[in-house]
mmCIF file with all atom_site columns, C-alpha atoms in Angstrom:
data_model
loop_
_atom_site.group_PDB
_atom_site.id
_atom_site.type_symbol
_atom_site.label_atom_id
_atom_site.label_alt_id
_atom_site.label_comp_id
_atom_site.label_asym_id
_atom_site.label_entity_id
_atom_site.label_seq_id
_atom_site.pdbx_PDB_ins_code
_atom_site.Cartn_x
_atom_site.Cartn_y
_atom_site.Cartn_z
_atom_site.occupancy
_atom_site.B_iso_or_equiv
_atom_site.pdbx_formal_charge
_atom_site.auth_seq_id
_atom_site.auth_comp_id
_atom_site.auth_asym_id
_atom_site.auth_atom_id
_atom_site.pdbx_PDB_model_num
ATOM 1   C CA . MET D 1 1   ? 14.906  18.576 -15.423 1.00 0.00 ? 291 MET D CA 1
ATOM 2   C CA . LYS D 1 2   ? 13.035  19.617 -18.571 1.00 0.00 ? 292 LYS D CA 1
ATOM 3   C CA . LEU D 1 3   ? 9.825   17.650 -19.059 1.00 0.00 ? 293 LEU D CA 1
ATOM 4   C CA . ASP D 1 4   ? 8.720   16.457 -22.470 1.00 0.00 ? 294 ASP D CA 1
ATOM 5   C CA . ARG D 1 5   ? 5.315   15.304 -23.766 1.00 0.00 ? 295 ARG D CA 1
ATOM 6   C CA . ILE D 1 6   ? 5.879   11.753 -22.558 1.00 0.00 ? 296 ILE D CA 1
ATOM 7   C CA . ASP D 1 7   ? 6.758   12.888 -19.025 1.00 0.00 ? 297 ASP D CA 1
ATOM 8   C CA . LEU D 1 8   ? 3.576   14.981 -18.931 1.00 0.00 ? 298 LEU D CA 1
ATOM 9   C CA . ARG D 1 9   ? 1.528   12.018 -20.173 1.00 0.00 ? 299 ARG D CA 1
ATOM 10  C CA . ILE D 1 10  ? 3.066   9.814  -17.468 1.00 0.00 ? 300 ILE D CA 1
ATOM 11  C CA . LEU D 1 11  ? 2.183   12.386 -14.791 1.00 0.00 ? 301 LEU D CA 1
ATOM 12  C CA . SER D 1 12  ? -1.301  12.791 -16.220 1.00 0.00 ? 302 SER D CA 1
ATOM 13  C CA . GLU D 1 13  ? -1.982  9.055  -16.169 1.00 0.00 ? 303 GLU D CA 1
ATOM 14  C CA . LEU D 1 14  ? -0.556  8.651  -12.654 1.00 0.00 ? 304 LEU D CA 1
ATOM 15  C CA . GLN D 1 15  ? -2.853  11.447 -11.444 1.00 0.00 ? 305 GLN D CA 1
ATOM 16  C CA . LYS D 1 16  ? -5.819  9.456  -12.703 1.00 0.00 ? 306 LYS D CA 1
ATOM 17  C CA . ASN D 1 17  ? -4.645  6.105  -11.372 1.00 0.00 ? 307 ASN D CA 1
ATOM 18  C CA . GLY D 1 18  ? -1.676  5.852  -9.043  1.00 0.00 ? 308 GLY D CA 1
ATOM 19  C CA . ARG D 1 19  ? -2.086  2.070  -8.884  1.00 0.00 ? 309 ARG D CA 1
ATOM 20  C CA . ILE D 1 20  ? -1.648  1.524  -12.610 1.00 0.00 ? 310 ILE D CA 1
ATOM 21  C CA . THR D 1 21  ? 0.943   -1.111 -13.421 1.00 0.00 ? 311 THR D CA 1
ATOM 22  C CA . ASN D 1 22  ? 4.089   -0.068 -15.195 1.00 0.00 ? 312 ASN D CA 1
ATOM 23  C CA . VAL D 1 23  ? 3.138   -2.235 -18.179 1.00 0.00 ? 313 VAL D CA 1
ATOM 24  C CA . GLU D 1 24  ? -0.262  -0.520 -18.480 1.00 0.00 ? 314 GLU D CA 1
ATOM 25  C CA . LEU D 1 25  ? 1.307   2.909  -18.053 1.00 0.00 ? 315 LEU D CA 1
ATOM 26  C CA . ALA D 1 26  ? 3.954   2.180  -20.667 1.00 0.00 ? 316 ALA D CA 1
ATOM 27  C CA . GLU D 1 27  ? 1.259   1.152  -23.132 1.00 0.00 ? 317 GLU D CA 1
ATOM 28  C CA . LEU D 1 28  ? -0.763  4.325  -22.512 1.00 0.00 ? 318 LEU D CA 1
ATOM 29  C CA . VAL D 1 29  ? 2.248   6.609  -23.045 1.00 0.00 ? 319 VAL D CA 1
ATOM 30  C CA . HIS D 1 30  ? 3.632   4.577  -25.962 1.00 0.00 ? 320 HIS D CA 1
ATOM 31  C CA . LEU D 1 31  ? 6.874   3.402  -24.356 1.00 0.00 ? 321 LEU D CA 1
ATOM 32  C CA . SER D 1 32  ? 8.267   0.003  -23.555 1.00 0.00 ? 322 SER D CA 1
ATOM 33  C CA . PRO D 1 33  ? 8.072   -0.894 -19.836 1.00 0.00 ? 323 PRO D CA 1
ATOM 34  C CA . SER D 1 34  ? 11.758  -0.415 -18.971 1.00 0.00 ? 324 SER D CA 1
ATOM 35  C CA . PRO D 1 35  ? 12.138  3.184  -20.238 1.00 0.00 ? 325 PRO D CA 1
ATOM 36  C CA . CYS D 1 36  ? 8.743   4.017  -18.741 1.00 0.00 ? 326 CYS D CA 1
ATOM 37  C CA . LEU D 1 37  ? 9.834   2.790  -15.315 1.00 0.00 ? 327 LEU D CA 1
ATOM 38  C CA . MET D 1 38  ? 13.078  4.749  -15.599 1.00 0.00 ? 328 MET D CA 1
ATOM 39  C CA . ARG D 1 39  ? 11.109  7.921  -16.343 1.00 0.00 ? 329 ARG D CA 1
ATOM 40  C CA . VAL D 1 40  ? 8.741   7.339  -13.414 1.00 0.00 ? 330 VAL D CA 1
ATOM 41  C CA . LYS D 1 41  ? 11.688  6.823  -11.056 1.00 0.00 ? 331 LYS D CA 1
ATOM 42  C CA . LYS D 1 42  ? 13.341  9.996  -12.377 1.00 0.00 ? 332 LYS D CA 1
ATOM 43  C CA . LEU D 1 43  ? 10.095  11.964 -11.925 1.00 0.00 ? 333 LEU D CA 1
ATOM 44  C CA . GLN D 1 44  ? 9.939   10.677 -8.351  1.00 0.00 ? 334 GLN D CA 1
ATOM 45  C CA . SER D 1 45  ? 13.565  11.504 -7.569  1.00 0.00 ? 335 SER D CA 1
ATOM 46  C CA . GLU D 1 46  ? 13.198  14.997 -9.064  1.00 0.00 ? 336 GLU D CA 1
ATOM 47  C CA . GLY D 1 47  ? 10.161  15.657 -6.836  1.00 0.00 ? 337 GLY D CA 1
ATOM 48  C CA . TYR D 1 48  ? 7.489   15.828 -9.544  1.00 0.00 ? 338 TYR D CA 1
ATOM 49  C CA . ILE D 1 49  ? 5.697   12.885 -7.947  1.00 0.00 ? 339 ILE D CA 1
ATOM 50  C CA . LEU D 1 50  ? 5.246   13.630 -4.264  1.00 0.00 ? 340 LEU D CA 1
ATOM 51  C CA . ASN D 1 51  ? 3.408   10.490 -3.136  1.00 0.00 ? 341 ASN D CA 1
ATOM 52  C CA . TYR D 1 52  ? 0.693   7.993  -3.932  1.00 0.00 ? 342 TYR D CA 1
ATOM 53  C CA . SER D 1 53  ? -2.543  7.887  -1.979  1.00 0.00 ? 343 SER D CA 1
ATOM 54  C CA . ALA D 1 54  ? -6.078  6.527  -2.071  1.00 0.00 ? 344 ALA D CA 1
ATOM 55  C CA . GLN D 1 55  ? -9.149  8.691  -2.487  1.00 0.00 ? 345 GLN D CA 1
ATOM 56  C CA . ILE D 1 56  ? -11.642 7.715  0.165   1.00 0.00 ? 346 ILE D CA 1
ATOM 57  C CA . ASP D 1 57  ? -15.400 8.258  -0.030  1.00 0.00 ? 347 ASP D CA 1
ATOM 58  C CA . ILE D 1 58  ? -15.591 9.860  3.389   1.00 0.00 ? 348 ILE D CA 1
ATOM 59  C CA . SER D 1 59  ? -19.415 9.914  3.278   1.00 0.00 ? 349 SER D CA 1
ATOM 60  C CA . LYS D 1 60  ? -19.398 6.113  3.554   1.00 0.00 ? 350 LYS D CA 1
ATOM 61  C CA . LEU D 1 61  ? -17.599 6.408  6.898   1.00 0.00 ? 351 LEU D CA 1
ATOM 62  C CA . GLY D 1 62  ? -20.119 8.790  8.434   1.00 0.00 ? 352 GLY D CA 1
ATOM 63  C CA . GLN D 1 63  ? -21.429 12.312 8.358   1.00 0.00 ? 353 GLN D CA 1
ATOM 64  C CA . THR D 1 64  ? -18.918 15.144 8.030   1.00 0.00 ? 354 THR D CA 1
ATOM 65  C CA . LEU D 1 65  ? -18.936 18.896 7.705   1.00 0.00 ? 355 LEU D CA 1
ATOM 66  C CA . THR D 1 66  ? -16.753 20.822 5.273   1.00 0.00 ? 356 THR D CA 1
ATOM 67  C CA . VAL D 1 67  ? -16.100 24.464 6.120   1.00 0.00 ? 357 VAL D CA 1
ATOM 68  C CA . PHE D 1 68  ? -14.054 27.064 4.284   1.00 0.00 ? 358 PHE D CA 1
ATOM 69  C CA . THR D 1 69  ? -12.766 29.670 6.701   1.00 0.00 ? 359 THR D CA 1
ATOM 70  C CA . GLU D 1 70  ? -11.330 33.078 5.895   1.00 0.00 ? 360 GLU D CA 1
ATOM 71  C CA . VAL D 1 71  ? -8.810  34.152 8.528   1.00 0.00 ? 361 VAL D CA 1
ATOM 72  C CA . THR D 1 72  ? -7.397  37.640 9.041   1.00 0.00 ? 362 THR D CA 1
ATOM 73  C CA . LEU D 1 73  ? -4.374  38.071 11.292  1.00 0.00 ? 363 LEU D CA 1
ATOM 74  C CA . LYS D 1 74  ? -3.966  41.005 13.688  1.00 0.00 ? 364 LYS D CA 1
ATOM 75  C CA . ASN D 1 75  ? -0.387  41.685 12.586  1.00 0.00 ? 365 ASN D CA 1
ATOM 76  C CA . HIS D 1 76  ? 1.522   40.901 9.429   1.00 0.00 ? 366 HIS D CA 1
ATOM 77  C CA . ARG D 1 77  ? 5.089   40.327 10.481  1.00 0.00 ? 367 ARG D CA 1
ATOM 78  C CA . ARG D 1 78  ? 6.889   37.228 9.297   1.00 0.00 ? 368 ARG D CA 1
ATOM 79  C CA . SER D 1 79  ? 6.805   35.860 12.857  1.00 0.00 ? 369 SER D CA 1
ATOM 80  C CA . ASP D 1 80  ? 3.000   36.296 12.983  1.00 0.00 ? 370 ASP D CA 1
ATOM 81  C CA . PHE D 1 81  ? 2.532   34.184 9.863   1.00 0.00 ? 371 PHE D CA 1
ATOM 82  C CA . ALA D 1 82  ? 4.975   31.561 11.168  1.00 0.00 ? 372 ALA D CA 1
ATOM 83  C CA . ARG D 1 83  ? 3.212   31.330 14.545  1.00 0.00 ? 373 ARG D CA 1
ATOM 84  C CA . PHE D 1 84  ? -0.161  30.924 12.852  1.00 0.00 ? 374 PHE D CA 1
ATOM 85  C CA . LEU D 1 85  ? 1.087   28.215 10.484  1.00 0.00 ? 375 LEU D CA 1
ATOM 86  C CA . THR D 1 86  ? 2.811   26.289 13.274  1.00 0.00 ? 376 THR D CA 1
ATOM 87  C CA . ALA D 1 87  ? -0.504  26.078 15.148  1.00 0.00 ? 377 ALA D CA 1
ATOM 88  C CA . ILE D 1 88  ? -2.633  25.300 12.080  1.00 0.00 ? 378 ILE D CA 1
ATOM 89  C CA . GLU D 1 89  ? -0.363  22.431 10.991  1.00 0.00 ? 379 GLU D CA 1
ATOM 90  C CA . LYS D 1 90  ? -1.246  20.645 14.253  1.00 0.00 ? 380 LYS D CA 1
ATOM 91  C CA . VAL D 1 91  ? -5.021  20.733 13.650  1.00 0.00 ? 381 VAL D CA 1
ATOM 92  C CA . ASP D 1 92  ? -6.119  17.421 12.147  1.00 0.00 ? 382 ASP D CA 1
ATOM 93  C CA . GLY D 1 93  ? -9.288  18.818 10.598  1.00 0.00 ? 383 GLY D CA 1
ATOM 94  C CA . VAL D 1 94  ? -7.429  21.384 8.488   1.00 0.00 ? 384 VAL D CA 1
ATOM 95  C CA . MET D 1 95  ? -7.158  19.850 5.031   1.00 0.00 ? 385 MET D CA 1
ATOM 96  C CA . GLU D 1 96  ? -5.839  22.901 3.189   1.00 0.00 ? 386 GLU D CA 1
ATOM 97  C CA . CYS D 1 97  ? -4.308  26.234 4.121   1.00 0.00 ? 387 CYS D CA 1
ATOM 98  C CA . HIS D 1 98  ? -3.747  28.935 1.512   1.00 0.00 ? 388 HIS D CA 1
ATOM 99  C CA . LEU D 1 99  ? -2.090  32.333 1.936   1.00 0.00 ? 389 LEU D CA 1
ATOM 100 C CA . ILE D 1 100 ? -4.373  34.644 -0.039  1.00 0.00 ? 390 ILE D CA 1
ATOM 101 C CA . SER D 1 101 ? -4.119  38.156 -1.403  1.00 0.00 ? 391 SER D CA 1
ATOM 102 C CA . GLY D 1 102 ? -7.070  40.464 -0.929  1.00 0.00 ? 392 GLY D CA 1
ATOM 103 C CA . GLY D 1 103 ? -9.318  41.152 2.027   1.00 0.00 ? 393 GLY D CA 1
ATOM 104 C CA . TYR D 1 104 ? -8.076  38.402 4.333   1.00 0.00 ? 394 TYR D CA 1
ATOM 105 C CA . ASP D 1 105 ? -4.860  36.478 4.912   1.00 0.00 ? 395 ASP D CA 1
ATOM 106 C CA . TYR D 1 106 ? -5.648  32.757 4.831   1.00 0.00 ? 396 TYR D CA 1
ATOM 107 C CA . LEU D 1 107 ? -8.267  30.469 3.382   1.00 0.00 ? 397 LEU D CA 1
ATOM 108 C CA . LEU D 1 108 ? -8.576  27.216 5.327   1.00 0.00 ? 398 LEU D CA 1
ATOM 109 C CA . LYS D 1 109 ? -10.515 24.108 4.434   1.00 0.00 ? 399 LYS D CA 1
ATOM 110 C CA . PHE D 1 110 ? -11.749 22.113 7.411   1.00 0.00 ? 400 PHE D CA 1
ATOM 111 C CA . VAL D 1 111 ? -13.347 18.677 7.322   1.00 0.00 ? 401 VAL D CA 1
ATOM 112 C CA . MET D 1 112 ? -14.851 17.920 10.713  1.00 0.00 ? 402 MET D CA 1
ATOM 113 C CA . PRO D 1 113 ? -17.365 15.485 12.204  1.00 0.00 ? 403 PRO D CA 1
ATOM 114 C CA . GLY D 1 114 ? -19.841 18.328 12.752  1.00 0.00 ? 404 GLY D CA 1
ATOM 115 C CA . ILE D 1 115 ? -20.476 21.962 13.578  1.00 0.00 ? 405 ILE D CA 1
ATOM 116 C CA . VAL D 1 116 ? -19.809 21.519 17.300  1.00 0.00 ? 406 VAL D CA 1
ATOM 117 C CA . GLU D 1 117 ? -16.334 20.106 16.620  1.00 0.00 ? 407 GLU D CA 1
ATOM 118 C CA . TYR D 1 118 ? -15.607 22.897 14.141  1.00 0.00 ? 408 TYR D CA 1
ATOM 119 C CA . GLN D 1 119 ? -16.641 25.617 16.580  1.00 0.00 ? 409 GLN D CA 1
ATOM 120 C CA . THR D 1 120 ? -14.690 23.964 19.412  1.00 0.00 ? 410 THR D CA 1
ATOM 121 C CA . THR D 1 121 ? -11.613 23.914 17.166  1.00 0.00 ? 411 THR D CA 1
ATOM 122 C CA . MET D 1 122 ? -12.015 27.589 16.275  1.00 0.00 ? 412 MET D CA 1
ATOM 123 C CA . GLU D 1 123 ? -12.457 28.548 19.933  1.00 0.00 ? 413 GLU D CA 1
ATOM 124 C CA . ARG D 1 124 ? -9.322  26.588 20.827  1.00 0.00 ? 414 ARG D CA 1
ATOM 125 C CA . LEU D 1 125 ? -7.394  28.391 18.080  1.00 0.00 ? 415 LEU D CA 1
ATOM 126 C CA . LEU D 1 126 ? -8.600  31.751 19.380  1.00 0.00 ? 416 LEU D CA 1
ATOM 127 C CA . ASP D 1 127 ? -7.616  30.771 22.943  1.00 0.00 ? 417 ASP D CA 1
ATOM 128 C CA . LEU D 1 128 ? -4.108  29.900 21.734  1.00 0.00 ? 418 LEU D CA 1
ATOM 129 C CA . ASP D 1 129 ? -3.632  33.562 20.838  1.00 0.00 ? 419 ASP D CA 1
ATOM 130 C CA . ILE D 1 130 ? -1.946  32.803 17.517  1.00 0.00 ? 420 ILE D CA 1
ATOM 131 C CA . GLY D 1 131 ? -2.796  36.183 16.064  1.00 0.00 ? 421 GLY D CA 1
ATOM 132 C CA . ILE D 1 132 ? -6.281  35.651 14.630  1.00 0.00 ? 422 ILE D CA 1
ATOM 133 C CA . GLU D 1 133 ? -8.081  38.990 14.419  1.00 0.00 ? 423 GLU D CA 1
ATOM 134 C CA . LYS D 1 134 ? -11.260 37.650 12.821  1.00 0.00 ? 424 LYS D CA 1
ATOM 135 C CA . TYR D 1 135 ? -12.583 34.721 10.855  1.00 0.00 ? 425 TYR D CA 1
ATOM 136 C CA . PHE D 1 136 ? -15.576 34.015 8.639   1.00 0.00 ? 426 PHE D CA 1
ATOM 137 C CA . SER D 1 137 ? -16.966 30.532 8.106   1.00 0.00 ? 427 SER D CA 1
ATOM 138 C CA . PHE D 1 138 ? -18.609 29.193 4.959   1.00 0.00 ? 428 PHE D CA 1
ATOM 139 C CA . ILE D 1 139 ? -20.313 25.829 5.408   1.00 0.00 ? 429 ILE D CA 1
ATOM 140 C CA . VAL D 1 140 ? -20.382 23.637 2.321   1.00 0.00 ? 430 VAL D CA 1
ATOM 141 C CA . LEU D 1 141 ? -23.903 22.430 1.575   1.00 0.00 ? 431 LEU D CA 1
ATOM 142 C CA . LYS D 1 142 ? -23.033 20.381 -1.509  1.00 0.00 ? 432 LYS D CA 1
ATOM 143 C CA . SER D 1 143 ? -20.001 19.826 -3.738  1.00 0.00 ? 433 SER D CA 1
ATOM 144 C CA . PRO D 1 144 ? -21.302 19.194 -7.258  1.00 0.00 ? 434 PRO D CA 1
ATOM 145 C CA . LEU D 1 145 ? -17.792 19.191 -8.755  1.00 0.00 ? 435 LEU D CA 1
ATOM 146 C CA . ILE D 1 146 ? -14.509 18.084 -7.258  1.00 0.00 ? 436 ILE D CA 1
ATOM 147 C CA . ARG D 1 147 ? -11.635 17.334 -9.589  1.00 0.00 ? 437 ARG D CA 1
ATOM 148 C CA . THR D 1 148 ? -8.790  15.162 -8.455  1.00 0.00 ? 438 THR D CA 1
ATOM 149 C CA . HIS D 1 149 ? -6.474  15.740 -11.380 1.00 0.00 ? 439 HIS D CA 1
ATOM 150 C CA . LEU D 1 150 ? -5.416  18.607 -13.600 1.00 0.00 ? 440 LEU D CA 1
ATOM 151 C CA . SER D 1 151 ? -5.341  18.610 -17.377 1.00 0.00 ? 441 SER D CA 1
ATOM 152 C CA . LEU D 1 152 ? -1.549  18.780 -17.640 1.00 0.00 ? 442 LEU D CA 1
ATOM 153 C CA . ASP D 1 153 ? -1.558  18.769 -21.466 1.00 0.00 ? 443 ASP D CA 1
ATOM 154 C CA . THR D 1 154 ? -3.627  21.951 -21.512 1.00 0.00 ? 444 THR D CA 1
ATOM 155 C CA . MET D 1 155 ? -1.829  23.708 -18.676 1.00 0.00 ? 445 MET D CA 1
ATOM 156 C CA . PHE D 1 156 ? 1.708   22.824 -19.722 1.00 0.00 ? 446 PHE D CA 1
ATOM 157 C CA . PRO D 1 157 ? 1.945   22.215 -23.460 1.00 0.00 ? 447 PRO D CA 1
ATOM 158 C CA . ALA D 1 158 ? 5.275   20.569 -24.222 1.00 0.00 ? 448 ALA D CA 1
#
């Protein structure tokens, strides 16, 4: 499916507000409601829209700790990466996992209740013997900028 300017505008608006009504969305992208809804459904069926979710202010629920962790594996066979990923996918506190080029293999983002829970999780992962050679932890002190949507017009000019 080749996307046009209107499709990109629809995606851009849905990134900002997934709860927008079809009528409001249609108005913003300069379509009538019926064709707008058809485009949204097509974008969903083609996999451009993965899901809709709510952003939660986690700080209102209680104190948390965000940690970025660099992980280096002992070996670099396909099976080593698969074993590591299988274990990491089961850890609730892992919010992101990125395979990285450079001096280490993975960059993980943990959100945990506190440092004790983070360290307990890391010790459990080491005990599982999933191939971790070493890891370095970077505790987030403050996050002055977090974006929740990309500027699709700039990144993908139609």
